[in-house]
């Protein structure tokens, strides 16, 4: 059997490619031999002598191990002669790479298994050129030598290309992509090279380019992308965003360059879409924080909402001084992030959809709290914030009813505040949901009222019980130059009186503002002058003082 393992053909094949690895096993002894390139790349011993192979399975990605075991077992159990599967294996750098693994079981003259041999092909090394655009792939960029490079490198992304795929389908989108690439290549000089990065992104190498030249080129690409003719003669207006990095006698490796460009492009796409930004440590810092916040938010959610807490801010009777209720405001602390505020973490939850789960927790906690306080302190309203997309979630109303039943809450004591009402794009659907919710006795408040020109439109279309006037209007009302703000508040209050809507004025920060606002006769006041949002024990102390 040694001839098989030490065959010259083995050495010849083993040496033939840097992305194909070969192996052979003597089934009777368990003696396995790998090609030298596999030994080097995967950091495995050149030979192993085991009945049951254990070296290789340890290299396989945990998510892929079952697929591998299933396939290889059917070969060892004699159900098939061929091993054929794709999985990820860890290389010497600790990175997983996709490989295609093929092998054949050979039998001796007695029909017994004798040799198992085959090869593993690295899939990431295979395609040098992208089929659709004809551009060299990112693997080519990874293996390009750019040490000592001077100039800039740009990562160009087509905005919302996924939507084009959804609207027109893959085939059509691919043709459009190829068209854009052709136009792009025509704009570039011969020494400037483009690589296809991923989906809708391209790496452009610009030797000896300054930042200024890079900005100019981006502007030209932007204008070019505005007029892309489709196969059927229509013009599509694409928006593009880009990140870039300036390199002088480059010492960074290709991986780090891509990481920086990709991170910066992600930042541009969510903060400055349609523009170009150069990599900076500030952007990197912001992106790293965002990723940490996202990660720790998920950990908290998976850990039974550990780190989430509700704070409470009182609603004061505008015709007296007593506390009539409160708004529940979400707070969160992660494992390392201790200073995140709702303006940071709520939009993240809204974007990744986790606001649905967290919103249910908020609803449940607020209702539980209301029933507890009502028993202790008598009549008391609690409001909580609900994002637009939460209302639209299937089963929202049912969940609301179940939860109020569970805690024995009187529905009329709960107020649901629709945050960012200016973002509502299907008011008709939302109006139906509001009607259903109000039919069951709950109250609805339109939050942040007065901001965004759509407010009045929303008031017309959405049935609501309360209007909350945005604090940014109110805070500085006592200072000079705020006559228009005052007029707006006055007219909102008048309008609400006519519509029999209650008005809550937020942002009452000091006595002067309090005096002015009380003069306008709204229903409730909320603001730092009375109390900042505070934790449950502090709020209870305030309620007790208030009751005495
Ligand atoms: P919002 O609903 O408009 O909440 C009022 C915000 O104004 C609160 O900020 C509150 O602390 C602040 N505020 C109250 N009185 C004053 C004042 O006198 N002066 C000033 N300058 N500010 C005042 P917070 O707690 O940081 O919440 C920010 C936003 O986060 C909320 O705005 C709301 O849109 C959102 N949010 C908070 N909790 C939740 C939640 O449970 N679910 C959802 N979907 N959104 C929430
Ligand atoms: Ca609110």
XYZ file of C-alpha atoms and ligand atoms in Angstrom:
595
model
C 0.000 0.000 0.000
C 2.947 2.298 0.545
C 3.321 2.578 -3.228
C -0.060 4.241 -3.349
C 0.791 6.739 -0.676
C 4.228 7.464 -1.984
C 3.360 7.379 -5.645
C 5.227 9.916 -7.812
C 1.894 10.851 -9.379
C 0.746 12.048 -5.976
C 3.707 14.412 -5.798
C 3.171 15.573 -9.356
C -0.512 16.360 -8.798
C 0.212 17.862 -5.412
C 2.520 20.371 -6.998
C 0.295 21.245 -9.930
C -1.877 23.994 -8.436
C -1.878 26.407 -5.529
C -5.619 26.146 -5.002
C -6.198 22.400 -5.346
C -5.143 20.155 -2.473
C -4.980 16.396 -2.649
C -5.212 13.626 -0.108
C -5.062 9.849 -0.005
C -5.978 7.422 2.791
C -5.084 3.782 3.208
C -8.340 2.514 4.693
C -6.859 -0.586 6.313
C -4.224 1.282 8.342
C -5.837 4.723 8.526
C -2.598 6.194 7.166
C -3.438 9.507 5.421
C -1.200 11.762 3.407
C -1.896 15.347 2.343
C -0.204 17.390 -0.352
C 2.376 19.888 0.843
C 0.234 22.909 -0.181
C -2.610 21.583 2.046
C -0.157 21.110 4.917
C 1.047 24.705 4.480
C -2.320 26.342 3.933
C -4.407 24.507 6.516
C -1.664 23.924 9.044
C -2.184 20.163 9.240
C 0.411 17.404 9.663
C 1.778 15.996 6.433
C 0.681 12.523 7.466
C -1.558 11.037 10.085
C -2.013 7.468 11.255
C -5.477 7.034 12.677
C -8.274 4.560 12.198
C -10.868 7.240 12.475
C -9.935 10.476 10.748
C -9.943 13.258 13.321
C -7.464 15.821 11.997
C -9.566 17.158 9.141
C -13.068 17.355 10.748
C -11.625 19.737 13.371
C -10.871 22.198 10.568
C -14.451 22.285 9.299
C -16.809 25.142 10.121
C -19.278 24.102 12.883
C -22.224 25.026 10.641
C -20.961 22.747 7.860
C -19.750 19.749 9.847
C -23.071 17.891 9.644
C -23.131 18.189 5.847
C -19.591 16.861 5.687
C -20.184 13.966 8.097
C -23.349 12.953 6.284
C -21.606 12.865 2.924
C -18.409 11.142 4.046
C -20.319 8.589 6.144
C -22.289 7.401 3.155
C -18.939 6.690 1.429
C -17.465 4.866 4.437
C -20.710 2.952 4.952
C -20.506 1.810 1.339
C -23.716 3.524 0.217
C -21.831 5.393 -2.480
C -18.295 5.489 -3.832
C -18.080 9.231 -4.259
C -17.628 12.002 -1.773
C -18.821 15.354 -3.116
C -19.625 18.343 -0.947
C -18.915 22.006 -0.325
C -18.025 23.385 3.078
C -15.823 25.897 4.863
C -12.474 24.872 6.340
C -10.249 26.909 8.625
C -6.853 27.888 7.223
C -3.644 28.638 9.114
C -4.725 32.287 9.574
C -7.875 31.148 11.370
C -10.066 32.210 8.421
C -12.678 29.937 6.909
C -12.487 29.381 3.149
C -15.055 27.626 0.992
C -13.865 24.434 -0.608
C -15.270 21.857 -2.958
C -14.249 18.424 -1.693
C -14.329 15.376 -3.957
C -13.096 11.890 -3.263
C -13.467 8.298 -4.453
C -13.430 5.079 -2.480
C -11.530 2.275 -4.194
C -12.039 -1.427 -3.457
C -9.537 -4.315 -3.639
C -10.031 -7.590 -5.498
C -11.876 -9.022 -2.467
C -14.410 -6.243 -2.568
C -12.979 -4.590 0.547
C -12.404 -0.862 0.864
C -8.738 -0.146 0.221
C -7.962 3.471 -0.705
C -9.874 6.703 -0.368
C -8.389 9.554 -2.385
C -9.473 12.875 -3.748
C -8.987 16.580 -3.898
C -10.197 19.796 -2.359
C -10.575 22.867 -4.553
C -10.614 26.327 -3.057
C -13.668 28.078 -4.447
C -12.476 31.581 -3.643
C -9.515 31.155 -5.959
C -11.443 29.927 -8.917
C -12.917 32.794 -10.849
C -10.509 35.449 -11.976
C -13.127 37.383 -13.925
C -16.712 38.180 -13.099
C -19.036 36.634 -15.679
C -21.488 39.508 -15.880
C -19.236 42.540 -15.957
C -16.105 40.916 -17.346
C -14.094 42.683 -14.618
C -11.374 40.988 -12.580
C -12.848 39.748 -9.288
C -11.948 40.877 -5.818
C -9.683 37.834 -5.459
C -7.508 39.380 -8.116
C -7.409 42.552 -6.084
C -6.453 40.552 -2.983
C -3.511 39.045 -4.800
C -2.424 42.298 -6.512
C 0.793 43.783 -5.187
C 0.080 47.285 -3.941
C 2.892 47.682 -1.472
C 4.475 51.089 -1.962
C 1.437 52.283 -3.963
C 0.854 56.030 -4.252
C -2.547 57.451 -5.090
C -6.106 56.686 -4.064
C -8.318 53.620 -4.101
C -12.069 54.044 -4.379
C -14.867 51.655 -3.475
C -17.864 52.608 -5.580
C -21.348 51.348 -4.736
C -24.600 51.640 -6.651
C -27.307 52.729 -4.236
C -30.365 50.557 -3.730
C -29.392 48.113 -6.463
C -31.330 45.436 -4.592
C -34.475 47.386 -5.361
C -33.606 47.306 -9.085
C -33.247 43.524 -8.801
C -36.631 43.322 -7.062
C -38.309 45.552 -9.617
C -36.747 44.203 -12.812
C -35.427 40.747 -11.955
C -31.882 39.352 -12.072
C -31.363 39.046 -15.820
C -32.373 42.588 -16.556
C -30.365 43.963 -13.596
C -27.266 42.119 -14.743
C -27.530 43.721 -18.151
C -27.853 47.110 -16.524
C -24.837 46.418 -14.341
C -22.783 45.433 -17.364
C -23.858 48.653 -19.076
C -22.821 50.812 -16.143
C -19.449 49.049 -15.983
C -18.853 49.647 -19.661
C -19.545 53.351 -19.238
C -17.360 53.427 -16.152
C -14.427 51.752 -17.889
C -14.714 54.212 -20.772
C -14.230 57.053 -18.310
C -11.005 55.669 -16.889
C -7.448 55.982 -18.126
C -5.446 52.889 -19.040
C -3.440 52.838 -15.785
C -6.622 52.998 -13.696
C -7.971 49.566 -12.932
C -11.452 48.402 -11.861
C -12.230 45.208 -9.933
C -15.659 43.763 -9.286
C -15.990 43.647 -5.524
C -19.388 42.203 -4.614
C -23.035 42.616 -5.700
C -23.062 46.258 -6.687
C -19.611 47.437 -5.621
C -16.403 48.124 -7.522
C -12.824 48.805 -6.499
C -11.100 51.462 -8.593
C -7.339 51.892 -8.385
C -6.227 55.424 -9.164
C -2.423 55.651 -9.252
C -0.975 59.054 -8.383
C -4.426 60.550 -7.875
C -4.952 63.291 -5.305
C -8.059 63.642 -3.135
C -9.227 66.505 -5.369
C -8.935 64.407 -8.541
C -10.791 61.576 -6.801
C -13.675 63.908 -5.888
C -13.813 65.135 -9.497
C -13.853 61.608 -10.871
C -16.634 60.689 -8.454
C -18.704 63.671 -9.655
C -18.287 62.486 -13.230
C -19.298 58.937 -12.309
C -22.323 60.363 -10.515
C -23.420 62.269 -13.628
C -22.800 59.223 -15.815
C -24.959 57.011 -13.562
C -27.894 59.407 -13.908
C -28.527 58.396 -17.507
C -28.327 54.670 -18.005
C -30.325 53.454 -20.939
C -32.135 50.165 -20.479
C -32.463 47.486 -23.148
C -35.932 48.753 -23.947
C -34.788 52.331 -24.320
C -35.855 53.778 -20.952
C -33.503 55.951 -18.928
C -32.757 54.870 -15.359
C -31.319 57.332 -12.894
C -28.893 55.534 -10.570
C -27.447 57.103 -7.470
C -23.929 56.101 -6.441
C -21.995 56.401 -3.179
C -18.308 55.843 -2.620
C -15.540 55.617 -0.094
C -11.876 56.226 -0.799
C -8.513 55.931 0.842
C -5.414 57.981 0.182
C -2.175 55.978 0.186
C 1.374 57.273 0.249
C 4.105 54.628 -0.095
C 1.471 52.130 0.966
C 2.334 49.715 3.761
C -1.199 48.407 4.387
C -2.131 44.931 3.222
C -4.992 44.496 0.737
C -7.296 43.059 3.394
C -6.966 46.118 5.628
C -7.561 48.447 2.701
C -10.774 46.628 1.801
C -11.897 46.608 5.443
C -11.414 50.376 5.696
C -13.102 51.102 2.388
C -16.027 48.825 3.120
C -16.543 50.274 6.602
C -16.437 53.827 5.208
C -18.860 52.978 2.408
C -21.321 51.503 4.912
C -21.063 54.761 6.832
C -21.628 56.858 3.673
C -24.628 54.773 2.624
C -26.414 55.359 5.909
C -25.284 58.924 6.639
C -24.439 60.660 3.370
C -25.872 58.595 0.537
C -24.964 59.800 -2.939
C -21.595 61.202 -1.877
C -17.994 60.166 -1.407
C -16.025 60.181 1.859
C -12.386 59.422 2.531
C -11.552 56.912 5.251
C -10.789 58.567 8.597
C -10.291 57.349 12.129
C -13.400 59.294 13.153
C -15.576 57.376 10.707
C -13.940 54.117 11.771
C -14.666 54.970 15.418
C -18.331 55.696 14.646
C -18.751 52.502 12.651
C -17.078 50.404 15.331
C -19.369 51.903 17.951
C -22.397 51.213 15.772
C -21.357 47.597 15.346
C -20.750 47.201 19.080
C -24.118 48.777 19.929
C -25.837 46.459 17.433
C -24.074 43.411 18.827
C -24.750 44.266 22.463
C -28.390 45.138 21.745
C -28.841 41.672 20.283
C -27.136 40.111 23.288
C -29.497 41.993 25.623
C -32.560 40.919 23.648
C -31.427 37.289 23.601
C -30.690 37.520 27.299
C -34.304 38.114 28.233
C -34.029 41.920 27.730
C -31.281 42.281 30.289
C -30.069 45.888 30.322
C -33.387 47.348 29.144
C -35.318 49.492 31.596
C -38.226 51.899 31.526
C -37.847 55.397 32.936
C -40.886 57.528 33.669
C -41.579 61.225 33.146
C -44.704 62.752 34.737
C -47.653 64.348 32.966
C -48.741 67.358 34.992
C -52.262 68.752 35.042
C -52.017 72.093 33.194
C -54.823 73.468 35.334
C -53.256 72.408 38.622
C -50.017 70.837 39.824
C -50.816 67.175 40.309
C -49.365 64.229 38.412
C -52.029 62.641 36.210
C -49.875 60.058 34.544
C -46.526 59.506 32.924
C -44.711 58.607 29.754
C -42.595 55.444 29.830
C -39.271 56.008 28.074
C -36.918 53.224 27.176
C -33.361 53.090 28.501
C -30.639 50.550 27.709
C -27.172 49.601 28.896
C -25.086 46.956 27.120
C -22.155 44.897 28.354
C -19.629 47.612 27.523
C -21.826 50.398 26.110
C -23.177 52.298 29.082
C -23.971 55.689 27.554
C -26.322 54.969 24.666
C -29.489 57.068 24.477
C -32.764 56.273 22.696
C -31.897 58.617 19.821
C -29.018 56.225 19.095
C -30.400 52.780 19.842
C -34.074 53.148 18.804
C -33.257 53.881 15.119
C -30.969 50.812 15.109
C -33.779 48.649 16.483
C -36.195 50.153 13.982
C -33.876 49.472 11.097
C -33.116 45.863 11.950
C -36.712 45.116 12.943
C -35.875 44.221 16.570
C -38.100 47.092 17.683
C -40.954 44.610 17.334
C -39.608 42.354 20.094
C -38.372 45.216 22.248
C -41.659 47.071 21.710
C -43.582 44.076 23.057
C -41.375 44.121 26.128
C -42.042 47.867 26.548
C -45.785 47.338 26.205
C -45.814 44.516 28.730
C -43.600 46.335 31.248
C -45.632 49.554 30.962
C -48.938 47.717 31.450
C -47.652 45.727 34.401
C -46.410 48.955 35.955
C -49.692 50.768 35.353
C -51.752 48.077 37.070
C -49.357 48.068 40.043
C -49.446 51.851 40.445
C -53.185 52.094 39.960
C -53.715 49.760 42.920
C -51.321 51.829 45.030
C -52.023 55.400 43.965
C -55.480 55.359 42.329
C -56.298 56.602 38.842
C -53.226 56.956 36.753
C -52.446 56.977 33.007
C -49.316 55.486 31.479
C -48.248 56.202 27.928
C -45.628 54.307 25.957
C -44.022 54.904 22.574
C -44.811 52.805 19.537
C -42.975 53.040 16.222
C -44.978 53.107 13.038
C -43.808 49.688 11.920
C -44.831 48.115 15.238
C -48.450 49.131 14.642
C -48.332 47.514 11.200
C -46.984 44.226 12.561
C -49.459 41.364 12.173
C -51.147 40.538 15.463
C -50.262 43.844 17.138
C -53.806 44.590 18.320
C -54.357 41.010 19.531
C -51.128 41.204 21.515
C -52.209 44.525 23.021
C -55.533 43.048 24.151
C -53.966 39.884 25.552
C -51.401 41.849 27.532
C -53.929 44.264 29.042
C -56.089 41.284 30.029
C -53.096 39.514 31.562
C -52.383 42.452 33.899
C -56.000 43.458 34.489
C -55.380 46.893 33.009
C -58.261 49.200 32.184
C -57.625 49.965 28.543
C -58.615 53.623 28.931
C -55.619 54.134 31.231
C -53.103 53.275 28.531
C -51.972 55.761 25.889
C -50.075 54.616 22.791
C -47.827 57.337 21.368
C -47.114 57.100 17.658
C -43.506 58.316 17.315
C -42.311 60.068 14.186
C -45.787 60.470 12.737
C -44.214 62.411 9.848
C -42.769 59.149 8.500
C -46.171 57.512 7.983
C -46.629 56.659 4.321
C -49.791 54.551 4.495
C -52.085 56.575 6.792
C -55.178 54.727 5.534
C -53.957 51.364 6.842
C -52.785 52.932 10.092
C -56.137 54.709 10.521
C -57.906 51.316 10.430
C -55.557 49.963 13.105
C -56.070 53.065 15.275
C -59.838 52.720 14.964
C -59.595 49.102 16.130
C -57.347 50.062 19.056
C -59.620 52.963 20.119
C -62.692 50.771 19.807
C -61.151 48.692 22.589
C -60.806 51.746 24.798
C -57.081 52.531 24.461
C -56.031 56.121 23.740
C -53.829 57.158 20.846
C -51.420 60.113 20.907
C -49.637 61.643 17.924
C -46.105 62.382 19.084
C -43.669 65.119 18.032
C -46.528 67.185 16.699
C -45.611 70.345 14.827
C -42.414 68.989 13.296
C -42.584 68.109 9.642
C -45.125 69.609 7.284
C -47.060 66.336 7.348
C -48.384 66.871 10.882
C -51.620 68.569 9.820
C -52.132 65.968 7.134
C -51.773 63.229 9.756
C -54.244 64.919 12.062
C -56.740 64.880 9.212
C -56.168 61.240 8.361
C -55.468 59.547 11.688
C -58.058 59.285 14.445
C -56.300 60.310 17.682
C -57.194 61.254 21.265
C -54.087 63.244 22.173
C -51.581 65.485 20.467
C -48.100 65.936 21.911
C -46.391 69.153 20.923
C -42.669 68.571 20.209
C -40.297 69.924 22.841
C -38.017 71.648 20.333
C -40.854 74.157 19.686
C -41.460 74.787 23.322
C -38.114 74.830 25.093
C -37.021 78.277 24.051
C -40.382 79.949 23.805
C -39.533 82.438 26.559
C -36.524 83.737 24.618
C -36.639 86.536 22.024
C -37.358 85.646 18.407
C -39.798 82.815 19.047
C -43.072 84.581 18.193
C -43.739 82.207 15.304
C -43.248 79.135 17.519
C -45.680 80.623 20.018
C -48.222 81.256 17.261
C -47.856 77.658 16.057
C -48.423 76.271 19.562
C -51.457 78.538 20.051
C -53.026 77.443 16.794
C -52.373 73.740 17.462
C -54.112 74.092 20.845
C -57.083 75.889 19.258
C -57.348 73.297 16.545
C -57.242 70.454 19.067
C -59.927 72.116 21.189
C -62.176 72.159 18.172
C -61.394 68.529 17.374
C -61.822 67.510 21.044
C -58.259 66.248 21.151
C -56.258 66.630 24.353
C -52.978 68.520 24.108
C -49.806 67.598 25.941
C -47.032 70.167 25.733
C -43.528 68.703 26.044
C -40.303 70.577 26.757
C -41.463 72.699 29.686
C -37.964 73.325 30.969
C -38.351 76.315 33.289
C -40.806 78.597 35.087
C -40.957 81.188 32.267
C -41.955 78.547 29.710
C -44.405 77.049 32.211
C -46.119 80.438 32.732
C -46.442 81.109 28.993
C -47.719 77.633 28.173
C -50.227 77.523 31.039
C -51.627 80.786 29.665
C -52.512 78.921 26.457
C -54.577 76.355 28.396
C -53.401 72.994 27.132
C -54.363 69.806 29.038
C -51.073 68.328 30.273
C -47.495 69.530 30.708
C -44.333 67.479 30.481
C -40.759 68.664 30.880
C -37.562 68.979 32.888
C -39.115 71.784 34.975
C -41.278 69.150 36.643
C -38.988 66.174 36.303
C -36.569 64.492 33.940
C -37.432 60.885 33.054
C -36.471 58.906 36.186
C -36.209 55.256 37.211
C -39.075 53.389 38.875
C -37.998 53.788 42.548
C -37.408 57.538 42.112
C -40.695 57.924 40.305
C -42.532 56.090 43.098
C -40.971 58.394 45.633
C -42.240 61.354 43.620
C -45.732 59.837 43.444
C -45.762 59.302 47.178
C -44.709 62.915 47.844
C -47.387 64.020 45.385
C -50.106 62.023 47.142
C -49.330 63.425 50.566
P -40.221 61.435 22.546
O -41.300 60.413 22.575
O -40.507 62.725 21.875
O -39.816 61.598 24.045
C -39.559 62.786 24.640
C -38.105 63.021 24.730
O -37.907 64.348 25.147
C -37.441 62.129 25.777
O -36.134 61.844 25.316
C -37.373 63.057 26.971
O -36.313 62.735 27.840
C -37.150 64.386 26.316
N -37.631 65.481 27.138
C -38.634 65.462 28.032
N -38.787 66.664 28.598
C -37.847 67.455 28.060
C -37.477 68.841 28.255
O -38.049 69.580 29.065
N -36.451 69.307 27.514
C -35.786 68.541 26.634
N -34.754 69.081 25.962
N -36.093 67.254 26.421
C -37.125 66.731 27.135
P -35.613 60.372 25.320
O -36.056 59.657 26.530
O -34.161 60.462 25.028
O -36.359 59.693 24.120
C -36.095 60.078 22.833
C -37.034 59.417 21.880
O -36.833 58.024 21.816
C -38.488 59.555 22.267
O -38.898 60.825 21.897
C -39.123 58.459 21.462
O -39.325 58.876 20.122
C -38.041 57.412 21.446
N -38.383 56.374 22.432
C -38.163 56.346 23.766
N -38.652 55.203 24.309
C -39.202 54.502 23.287
C -39.873 53.226 23.197
O -40.103 52.518 24.175
N -40.269 52.824 21.945
C -40.077 53.606 20.839
N -40.496 53.153 19.679
N -39.468 54.801 20.894
C -39.033 55.244 22.095
Ca -43.218 60.096 23.142
